[in-house]
Structure formats: structure tokens, C-alpha cells
PDB file of C-alpha atoms in Angstrom:
ATOM      1  CA  GLU A 138     139.177  15.716 144.370  1.00  0.00           C
ATOM      2  CA  ASP A 139     137.532  13.843 141.524  1.00  0.00           C
ATOM      3  CA  GLN A 140     139.803  13.156 138.593  1.00  0.00           C
ATOM      4  CA  VAL A 141     138.684  12.091 135.138  1.00  0.00           C
ATOM      5  CA  THR A 142     141.361  11.557 132.493  1.00  0.00           C
ATOM      6  CA  GLN A 143     140.721  10.603 128.906  1.00  0.00           C
ATOM      7  CA  SER A 144     143.251   9.191 126.483  1.00  0.00           C
ATOM      8  CA  PRO A 145     144.356   9.633 123.855  1.00  0.00           C
ATOM      9  CA  GLU A 146     143.630  13.332 123.337  1.00  0.00           C
ATOM     10  CA  ALA A 147     143.248  12.705 119.621  1.00  0.00           C
ATOM     11  CA  LEU A 148     142.956   9.556 117.533  1.00  0.00           C
ATOM     12  CA  ARG A 149     143.026   9.202 113.783  1.00  0.00           C
ATOM     13  CA  LEU A 150     141.740   5.941 112.267  1.00  0.00           C
ATOM     14  CA  GLN A 151     141.145   4.568 108.828  1.00  0.00           C
ATOM     15  CA  GLU A 152     137.618   3.467 108.041  1.00  0.00           C
ATOM     16  CA  GLY A 153     137.181  -0.073 109.356  1.00  0.00           C
ATOM     17  CA  GLU A 154     140.141   0.159 111.769  1.00  0.00           C
ATOM     18  CA  SER A 155     138.822  -0.749 115.231  1.00  0.00           C
ATOM     19  CA  SER A 156     140.206   0.894 118.365  1.00  0.00           C
ATOM     20  CA  SER A 157     139.387   1.924 121.942  1.00  0.00           C
ATOM     21  CA  LEU A 158     139.162   5.156 123.874  1.00  0.00           C
ATOM     22  CA  ASN A 159     140.010   5.241 127.569  1.00  0.00           C
ATOM     23  CA  CYS A 160     138.483   7.095 130.507  1.00  0.00           C
ATOM     24  CA  SER A 161     140.219   6.607 133.848  1.00  0.00           C
ATOM     25  CA  TYR A 162     138.755   8.005 137.035  1.00  0.00           C
ATOM     26  CA  THR A 163     139.576   8.366 140.704  1.00  0.00           C
ATOM     27  CA  VAL A 164     136.500   8.842 142.870  1.00  0.00           C
ATOM     28  CA  SER A 165     135.622   7.550 146.309  1.00  0.00           C
ATOM     29  CA  GLY A 166     132.328   6.041 145.200  1.00  0.00           C
ATOM     30  CA  LEU A 167     131.009   5.901 141.671  1.00  0.00           C
ATOM     31  CA  ARG A 168     127.303   6.461 141.142  1.00  0.00           C
ATOM     32  CA  GLY A 169     127.510   6.462 137.375  1.00  0.00           C
ATOM     33  CA  LEU A 170     129.812   6.959 134.398  1.00  0.00           C
ATOM     34  CA  PHE A 171     128.457   8.633 131.286  1.00  0.00           C
ATOM     35  CA  TRP A 172     129.704   8.693 127.700  1.00  0.00           C
ATOM     36  CA  TYR A 173     128.741  11.506 125.342  1.00  0.00           C
ATOM     37  CA  ARG A 174     129.462  12.310 121.727  1.00  0.00           C
ATOM     38  CA  GLN A 175     130.013  15.936 120.676  1.00  0.00           C
ATOM     39  CA  ASP A 176     130.047  17.152 117.088  1.00  0.00           C
ATOM     40  CA  PRO A 177     131.694  20.499 116.227  1.00  0.00           C
ATOM     41  CA  GLY A 178     129.494  23.456 117.141  1.00  0.00           C
ATOM     42  CA  LYS A 179     126.917  21.311 118.934  1.00  0.00           C
ATOM     43  CA  GLY A 180     126.081  20.235 122.448  1.00  0.00           C
ATOM     44  CA  PRO A 181     127.085  16.809 123.800  1.00  0.00           C
ATOM     45  CA  GLU A 182     124.778  13.946 122.887  1.00  0.00           C
ATOM     46  CA  PHE A 183     124.217  11.112 125.362  1.00  0.00           C
ATOM     47  CA  LEU A 184     125.517   7.650 124.451  1.00  0.00           C
ATOM     48  CA  PHE A 185     125.703   5.396 127.538  1.00  0.00           C
ATOM     49  CA  THR A 186     125.467   5.230 131.299  1.00  0.00           C
ATOM     50  CA  LEU A 187     127.390   2.564 133.237  1.00  0.00           C
ATOM     51  CA  TYR A 188     126.789   2.014 136.933  1.00  0.00           C
ATOM     52  CA  SER A 189     128.917  -0.909 138.135  1.00  0.00           C
ATOM     53  CA  ALA A 190     132.150  -2.717 137.312  1.00  0.00           C
ATOM     54  CA  GLY A 191     131.663  -5.411 134.701  1.00  0.00           C
ATOM     55  CA  GLU A 192     128.761  -3.659 133.044  1.00  0.00           C
ATOM     56  CA  GLU A 193     128.765  -3.343 129.243  1.00  0.00           C
ATOM     57  CA  LYS A 194     126.497  -1.481 126.843  1.00  0.00           C
ATOM     58  CA  GLU A 195     126.380  -1.455 123.053  1.00  0.00           C
ATOM     59  CA  LYS A 196     124.974   0.795 120.391  1.00  0.00           C
ATOM     60  CA  GLU A 197     125.707   0.157 116.727  1.00  0.00           C
ATOM     61  CA  ARG A 198     129.523   0.207 116.364  1.00  0.00           C
ATOM     62  CA  LEU A 199     130.121   1.413 119.931  1.00  0.00           C
ATOM     63  CA  LYS A 200     130.569  -0.661 123.069  1.00  0.00           C
ATOM     64  CA  ALA A 201     131.244   0.790 126.501  1.00  0.00           C
ATOM     65  CA  THR A 202     132.749  -1.208 129.356  1.00  0.00           C
ATOM     66  CA  LEU A 203     133.483  -0.352 132.977  1.00  0.00           C
ATOM     67  CA  THR A 204     135.999  -1.513 135.573  1.00  0.00           C
ATOM     68  CA  LYS A 205     136.636  -0.133 139.053  1.00  0.00           C
ATOM     69  CA  LYS A 206     139.200   2.330 137.721  1.00  0.00           C
ATOM     70  CA  GLU A 207     138.398   2.984 134.077  1.00  0.00           C
ATOM     71  CA  SER A 208     135.976   2.761 131.219  1.00  0.00           C
ATOM     72  CA  PHE A 209     136.623   1.929 127.595  1.00  0.00           C
ATOM     73  CA  LEU A 210     134.691   2.970 124.550  1.00  0.00           C
ATOM     74  CA  HIS A 211     135.370   0.377 121.875  1.00  0.00           C
ATOM     75  CA  ILE A 212     134.712   1.383 118.282  1.00  0.00           C
ATOM     76  CA  THR A 213     134.363  -1.529 115.861  1.00  0.00           C
ATOM     77  CA  ALA A 214     134.839  -0.965 112.127  1.00  0.00           C
ATOM     78  CA  PRO A 215     134.363   2.802 112.402  1.00  0.00           C
ATOM     79  CA  LYS A 216     132.927   4.928 109.626  1.00  0.00           C
ATOM     80  CA  PRO A 217     133.691   8.589 108.813  1.00  0.00           C
ATOM     81  CA  GLU A 218     130.398   9.600 110.453  1.00  0.00           C
ATOM     82  CA  ASP A 219     131.792   8.364 113.778  1.00  0.00           C
ATOM     83  CA  SER A 220     134.216  11.292 113.717  1.00  0.00           C
ATOM     84  CA  ALA A 221     133.494  13.444 116.785  1.00  0.00           C
ATOM     85  CA  THR A 222     134.796  14.266 120.239  1.00  0.00           C
ATOM     86  CA  TYR A 223     133.883  11.633 122.820  1.00  0.00           C
ATOM     87  CA  LEU A 224     133.447  12.795 126.403  1.00  0.00           C
ATOM     88  CA  CYS A 225     133.168  10.809 129.584  1.00  0.00           C
ATOM     89  CA  ALA A 226     131.807  12.101 132.873  1.00  0.00           C
ATOM     90  CA  VAL A 227     131.507  10.633 136.361  1.00  0.00           C
ATOM     91  CA  HIS A 228     128.895  11.127 139.044  1.00  0.00           C
ATOM     92  CA  GLU A 229     130.474  10.516 142.425  1.00  0.00           C
ATOM     93  CA  GLU A 230     128.584   9.612 145.607  1.00  0.00           C
ATOM     94  CA  THR A 231     129.669  12.566 147.688  1.00  0.00           C
ATOM     95  CA  SER A 232     129.471  15.180 144.912  1.00  0.00           C
ATOM     96  CA  GLY A 233     125.763  15.746 145.275  1.00  0.00           C
ATOM     97  CA  SER A 234     124.391  16.559 141.873  1.00  0.00           C
ATOM     98  CA  ARG A 235     127.688  17.323 140.146  1.00  0.00           C
ATOM     99  CA  LEU A 236     129.160  15.625 137.107  1.00  0.00           C
ATOM    100  CA  THR A 237     132.902  15.804 136.462  1.00  0.00           C
ATOM    101  CA  PHE A 238     133.868  15.669 132.789  1.00  0.00           C
ATOM    102  CA  GLY A 239     137.081  14.566 131.152  1.00  0.00           C
ATOM    103  CA  GLU A 240     138.636  16.676 128.430  1.00  0.00           C
ATOM    104  CA  GLY A 241     137.544  14.346 125.663  1.00  0.00           C
ATOM    105  CA  THR A 242     139.090  12.345 122.835  1.00  0.00           C
ATOM    106  CA  GLN A 243     138.854  13.827 119.360  1.00  0.00           C
ATOM    107  CA  LEU A 244     138.295  10.965 116.926  1.00  0.00           C
ATOM    108  CA  THR A 245     138.809  11.324 113.184  1.00  0.00           C
ATOM    109  CA  VAL A 246     137.915   8.459 110.864  1.00  0.00           C
ATOM    110  CA  ASN A 247     139.287   8.796 107.366  1.00  0.00           C
ATOM    111  CA  PRO A 248     137.529   7.134 104.403  1.00  0.00           C
TER     112      PRO A 248
ATOM    113  CA  ASN B 111     109.423  18.355 122.150  1.00  0.00           C
ATOM    114  CA  ALA B 112     112.019  21.040 121.525  1.00  0.00           C
ATOM    115  CA  GLY B 113     114.271  19.595 124.247  1.00  0.00           C
ATOM    116  CA  VAL B 114     116.741  22.133 125.646  1.00  0.00           C
ATOM    117  CA  THR B 115     116.882  25.483 123.889  1.00  0.00           C
ATOM    118  CA  GLN B 116     119.426  28.252 124.381  1.00  0.00           C
ATOM    119  CA  THR B 117     119.496  31.851 123.206  1.00  0.00           C
ATOM    120  CA  PRO B 118     121.386  33.612 121.801  1.00  0.00           C
ATOM    121  CA  LYS B 119     123.645  31.330 119.738  1.00  0.00           C
ATOM    122  CA  PHE B 120     126.374  33.952 119.469  1.00  0.00           C
ATOM    123  CA  GLN B 121     127.098  37.071 121.505  1.00  0.00           C
ATOM    124  CA  VAL B 122     129.871  39.643 121.613  1.00  0.00           C
ATOM    125  CA  LEU B 123     130.186  41.835 124.694  1.00  0.00           C
ATOM    126  CA  LYS B 124     132.524  44.555 125.838  1.00  0.00           C
ATOM    127  CA  THR B 125     134.274  44.264 129.175  1.00  0.00           C
ATOM    128  CA  GLY B 126     131.976  45.395 131.962  1.00  0.00           C
ATOM    129  CA  GLN B 127     128.709  44.793 130.126  1.00  0.00           C
ATOM    130  CA  SER B 128     126.066  42.527 131.601  1.00  0.00           C
ATOM    131  CA  MET B 129     123.817  40.053 129.875  1.00  0.00           C
ATOM    132  CA  THR B 130     121.603  37.021 130.424  1.00  0.00           C
ATOM    133  CA  LEU B 131     121.940  33.709 128.639  1.00  0.00           C
ATOM    134  CA  GLN B 132     118.581  32.041 128.321  1.00  0.00           C
ATOM    135  CA  CYS B 133     117.900  28.323 128.763  1.00  0.00           C
ATOM    136  CA  ALA B 134     114.566  26.535 128.585  1.00  0.00           C
ATOM    137  CA  GLN B 135     113.485  22.900 128.566  1.00  0.00           C
ATOM    138  CA  ASP B 136     110.118  21.332 127.859  1.00  0.00           C
ATOM    139  CA  MET B 137     110.740  17.861 129.343  1.00  0.00           C
ATOM    140  CA  ASN B 138     109.590  18.729 132.876  1.00  0.00           C
ATOM    141  CA  HIS B 139     113.083  17.991 134.207  1.00  0.00           C
ATOM    142  CA  GLU B 140     113.847  18.977 137.783  1.00  0.00           C
ATOM    143  CA  TYR B 141     117.616  19.136 137.376  1.00  0.00           C
ATOM    144  CA  MET B 142     119.231  21.845 135.252  1.00  0.00           C
ATOM    145  CA  SER B 143     122.824  23.002 134.994  1.00  0.00           C
ATOM    146  CA  TRP B 144     125.146  25.427 133.241  1.00  0.00           C
ATOM    147  CA  TYR B 145     128.590  24.498 131.941  1.00  0.00           C
ATOM    148  CA  ARG B 146     131.329  26.345 130.174  1.00  0.00           C
ATOM    149  CA  GLN B 147     133.604  24.629 127.688  1.00  0.00           C
ATOM    150  CA  ASP B 148     137.099  25.903 127.011  1.00  0.00           C
ATOM    151  CA  PRO B 149     139.845  24.321 124.885  1.00  0.00           C
ATOM    152  CA  GLY B 150     141.933  21.897 126.908  1.00  0.00           C
ATOM    153  CA  MET B 151     139.723  22.178 129.996  1.00  0.00           C
ATOM    154  CA  GLY B 152     136.635  20.186 129.171  1.00  0.00           C
ATOM    155  CA  LEU B 153     133.180  21.025 130.471  1.00  0.00           C
ATOM    156  CA  ARG B 154     133.150  22.765 133.837  1.00  0.00           C
ATOM    157  CA  LEU B 155     130.046  23.185 135.966  1.00  0.00           C
ATOM    158  CA  ILE B 156     129.107  26.799 136.754  1.00  0.00           C
ATOM    159  CA  HIS B 157     125.787  26.538 138.631  1.00  0.00           C
ATOM    160  CA  TYR B 158     123.054  23.978 138.909  1.00  0.00           C
ATOM    161  CA  SER B 159     119.500  23.631 140.194  1.00  0.00           C
ATOM    162  CA  VAL B 160     117.675  20.597 141.571  1.00  0.00           C
ATOM    163  CA  GLY B 161     114.268  22.220 141.246  1.00  0.00           C
ATOM    164  CA  ALA B 162     112.378  25.500 141.099  1.00  0.00           C
ATOM    165  CA  GLY B 163     113.646  27.870 143.769  1.00  0.00           C
ATOM    166  CA  ILE B 164     116.785  25.818 144.502  1.00  0.00           C
ATOM    167  CA  THR B 165     120.211  26.620 143.060  1.00  0.00           C
ATOM    168  CA  ASP B 166     123.776  25.811 144.043  1.00  0.00           C
ATOM    169  CA  GLN B 167     127.299  26.601 142.932  1.00  0.00           C
ATOM    170  CA  GLY B 168     129.391  24.393 140.748  1.00  0.00           C
ATOM    171  CA  GLU B 169     133.105  24.367 140.103  1.00  0.00           C
ATOM    172  CA  VAL B 170     133.482  27.858 138.568  1.00  0.00           C
ATOM    173  CA  PRO B 171     130.642  30.103 139.857  1.00  0.00           C
ATOM    174  CA  ASN B 172     132.426  33.440 140.210  1.00  0.00           C
ATOM    175  CA  GLY B 173     131.054  36.196 137.987  1.00  0.00           C
ATOM    176  CA  TYR B 174     127.805  34.372 137.279  1.00  0.00           C
ATOM    177  CA  ASN B 175     124.356  34.400 138.872  1.00  0.00           C
ATOM    178  CA  VAL B 176     121.400  32.088 138.366  1.00  0.00           C
ATOM    179  CA  SER B 177     117.802  31.816 139.468  1.00  0.00           C
ATOM    180  CA  ARG B 178     115.131  29.188 138.951  1.00  0.00           C
ATOM    181  CA  SER B 179     111.644  30.624 139.248  1.00  0.00           C
ATOM    182  CA  THR B 180     110.012  27.950 137.073  1.00  0.00           C
ATOM    183  CA  THR B 181     110.770  24.337 136.220  1.00  0.00           C
ATOM    184  CA  GLU B 182     111.234  25.235 132.562  1.00  0.00           C
ATOM    185  CA  ASP B 183     113.678  28.162 132.680  1.00  0.00           C
ATOM    186  CA  PHE B 184     117.189  28.537 134.077  1.00  0.00           C
ATOM    187  CA  PRO B 185     118.831  31.805 132.984  1.00  0.00           C
ATOM    188  CA  LEU B 186     122.529  32.537 133.540  1.00  0.00           C
ATOM    189  CA  ARG B 187     123.491  36.135 134.251  1.00  0.00           C
ATOM    190  CA  LEU B 188     126.884  37.676 133.682  1.00  0.00           C
ATOM    191  CA  LEU B 189     127.051  40.670 135.996  1.00  0.00           C
ATOM    192  CA  SER B 190     130.124  42.436 134.590  1.00  0.00           C
ATOM    193  CA  ALA B 191     131.651  40.573 131.670  1.00  0.00           C
ATOM    194  CA  ALA B 192     135.394  39.927 131.594  1.00  0.00           C
ATOM    195  CA  PRO B 193     137.596  38.545 128.784  1.00  0.00           C
ATOM    196  CA  SER B 194     138.136  35.416 130.928  1.00  0.00           C
ATOM    197  CA  GLN B 195     134.448  34.625 130.414  1.00  0.00           C
ATOM    198  CA  THR B 196     134.944  34.162 126.690  1.00  0.00           C
ATOM    199  CA  SER B 197     133.773  30.595 126.205  1.00  0.00           C
ATOM    200  CA  VAL B 198     131.054  28.328 124.901  1.00  0.00           C
ATOM    201  CA  TYR B 199     128.211  27.931 127.383  1.00  0.00           C
ATOM    202  CA  PHE B 200     125.987  24.865 127.547  1.00  0.00           C
ATOM    203  CA  CYS B 201     122.784  24.371 129.467  1.00  0.00           C
ATOM    204  CA  ALA B 202     121.675  20.849 130.347  1.00  0.00           C
ATOM    205  CA  SER B 203     118.702  19.198 132.008  1.00  0.00           C
ATOM    206  CA  SER B 204     117.816  15.777 133.386  1.00  0.00           C
ATOM    207  CA  TYR B 205     115.017  14.269 135.449  1.00  0.00           C
ATOM    208  CA  SER B 206     117.471  13.624 138.271  1.00  0.00           C
ATOM    209  CA  SER B 207     121.121  14.273 139.046  1.00  0.00           C
ATOM    210  CA  ALA B 208     121.987  10.622 138.406  1.00  0.00           C
ATOM    211  CA  ALA B 209     120.267  10.436 135.027  1.00  0.00           C
ATOM    212  CA  GLN B 210     121.586  11.288 131.576  1.00  0.00           C
ATOM    213  CA  GLN B 211     121.731  14.996 130.868  1.00  0.00           C
ATOM    214  CA  PHE B 212     120.279  16.537 127.731  1.00  0.00           C
ATOM    215  CA  PHE B 213     122.349  19.424 126.432  1.00  0.00           C
ATOM    216  CA  GLY B 214     121.328  22.515 124.533  1.00  0.00           C
ATOM    217  CA  PRO B 215     123.105  23.694 121.358  1.00  0.00           C
ATOM    218  CA  GLY B 216     125.300  26.176 123.223  1.00  0.00           C
ATOM    219  CA  THR B 217     125.985  29.918 123.252  1.00  0.00           C
ATOM    220  CA  ARG B 218     129.333  31.145 121.971  1.00  0.00           C
ATOM    221  CA  LEU B 219     130.292  34.242 123.964  1.00  0.00           C
ATOM    222  CA  THR B 220     133.169  36.573 123.203  1.00  0.00           C
ATOM    223  CA  VAL B 221     134.124  39.323 125.633  1.00  0.00           C
ATOM    224  CA  LEU B 222     136.360  42.024 124.188  1.00  0.00           C
TER     225      LEU B 222
END
């Protein structure tokens, strides 16, 4: 059974304090790993897709990396507007069209 | 483009009532799906569709029905609502199962 685990569950940072969120997964064959951002009361918003180990993608203060067992979302010099819940999801080769989501990391950035 | 739209935004039902959650997308996406989101459990797939006329079950399908008569619409039906179906429901679409999914704003459902 696919397993996607995100850590920490919650993270509180000061503005400018860089950190990383973790998404570890156990699947038999990864077709893709997705990162989403979710603001309170809204639907998830797509950030990145990673397909193979060693791949990296960047967007503003966010950088996503992928290994064979986990993905990291690095947040550099965060701002209060980066506060949100960050979700990762995996698409596994034998799961057909299904995505399996982790429970998310709730990030709070204080000014 | 409006993207993915969902109606209603909020709904309160009594146990045993039925209702339909509406979902529409205007991006000509073949793949559409329904998720429920509960505290501490993340997003769980209810049903999905890979094209008009084709639907399949996800992780938690019991108590829900879907149909896909057009590319644009993917309604979710609750046949006899139960308190365990209290949740936030999200519809999503993508051009393929391996592509990024676009999510709607969600429907917050409470079953008393």
C-alpha cells in the first residue's frame, strides 16, 4: 500500500528563517511527486511536479528536491504570506490514475 | 477561464437526506476526481473519471455515486447522508492522470 508521510505536522518560523519540509514515500514505482499549497478555506494550489531522483524545481522562495525515498520543500527567507498548509502527493505506477496525498505540514511565518 | 467550479459552498443536511454536489471545469480536461478532506487524514480520493462515460472508485467510495455524461461536469451524489460524511469536498481536474490537478474551492458539508 502506498504510504506518504509528511513532517513536521506543524512548523512555526520567524520571517527570514529558512527551513525545510519533508515528504517521505514508499511506492513500488514513482510516476510523479506533486507539491501543493493550501490556504485556509480554499482548494489546494499546484506548486511543483518532480518525476525522477535528483530533480529540482524552484519558484520564488521555494525549492523542491527529490530522492528515491523522499522529497524536500526548502523555504528560503520566508515571508508571512508563505503561511499555508503544504501538501505532497505521489502518483505510483500501478495505481492507475490515483494520487495519494500526505496529511500536510502547516507552516506559520511570523513577522 | 473559470477553472474548476463547485456548488454549493456550504450545505447542511439531516441524516438520510440525499443531495448532489456539483463540479464543472472549462479547461477541456479528461481527468476529474472527487476528494474529501478531514482533519488528520489528508485528502482521500472518493471517485474519479478518465473521460466522459468512464468512472472508477477511489479509496473511500461507499455512500457516494458519480456519473460523467459530459467532459465538463462531474457531479457527486450522496444517496443517504450520514454524519460520517461531514467533511470538506474538493473536485479536481487535469488533462491526464499524471499531470497537475486543478482544484475547485470546495464544498463544506455538515450532516446532522
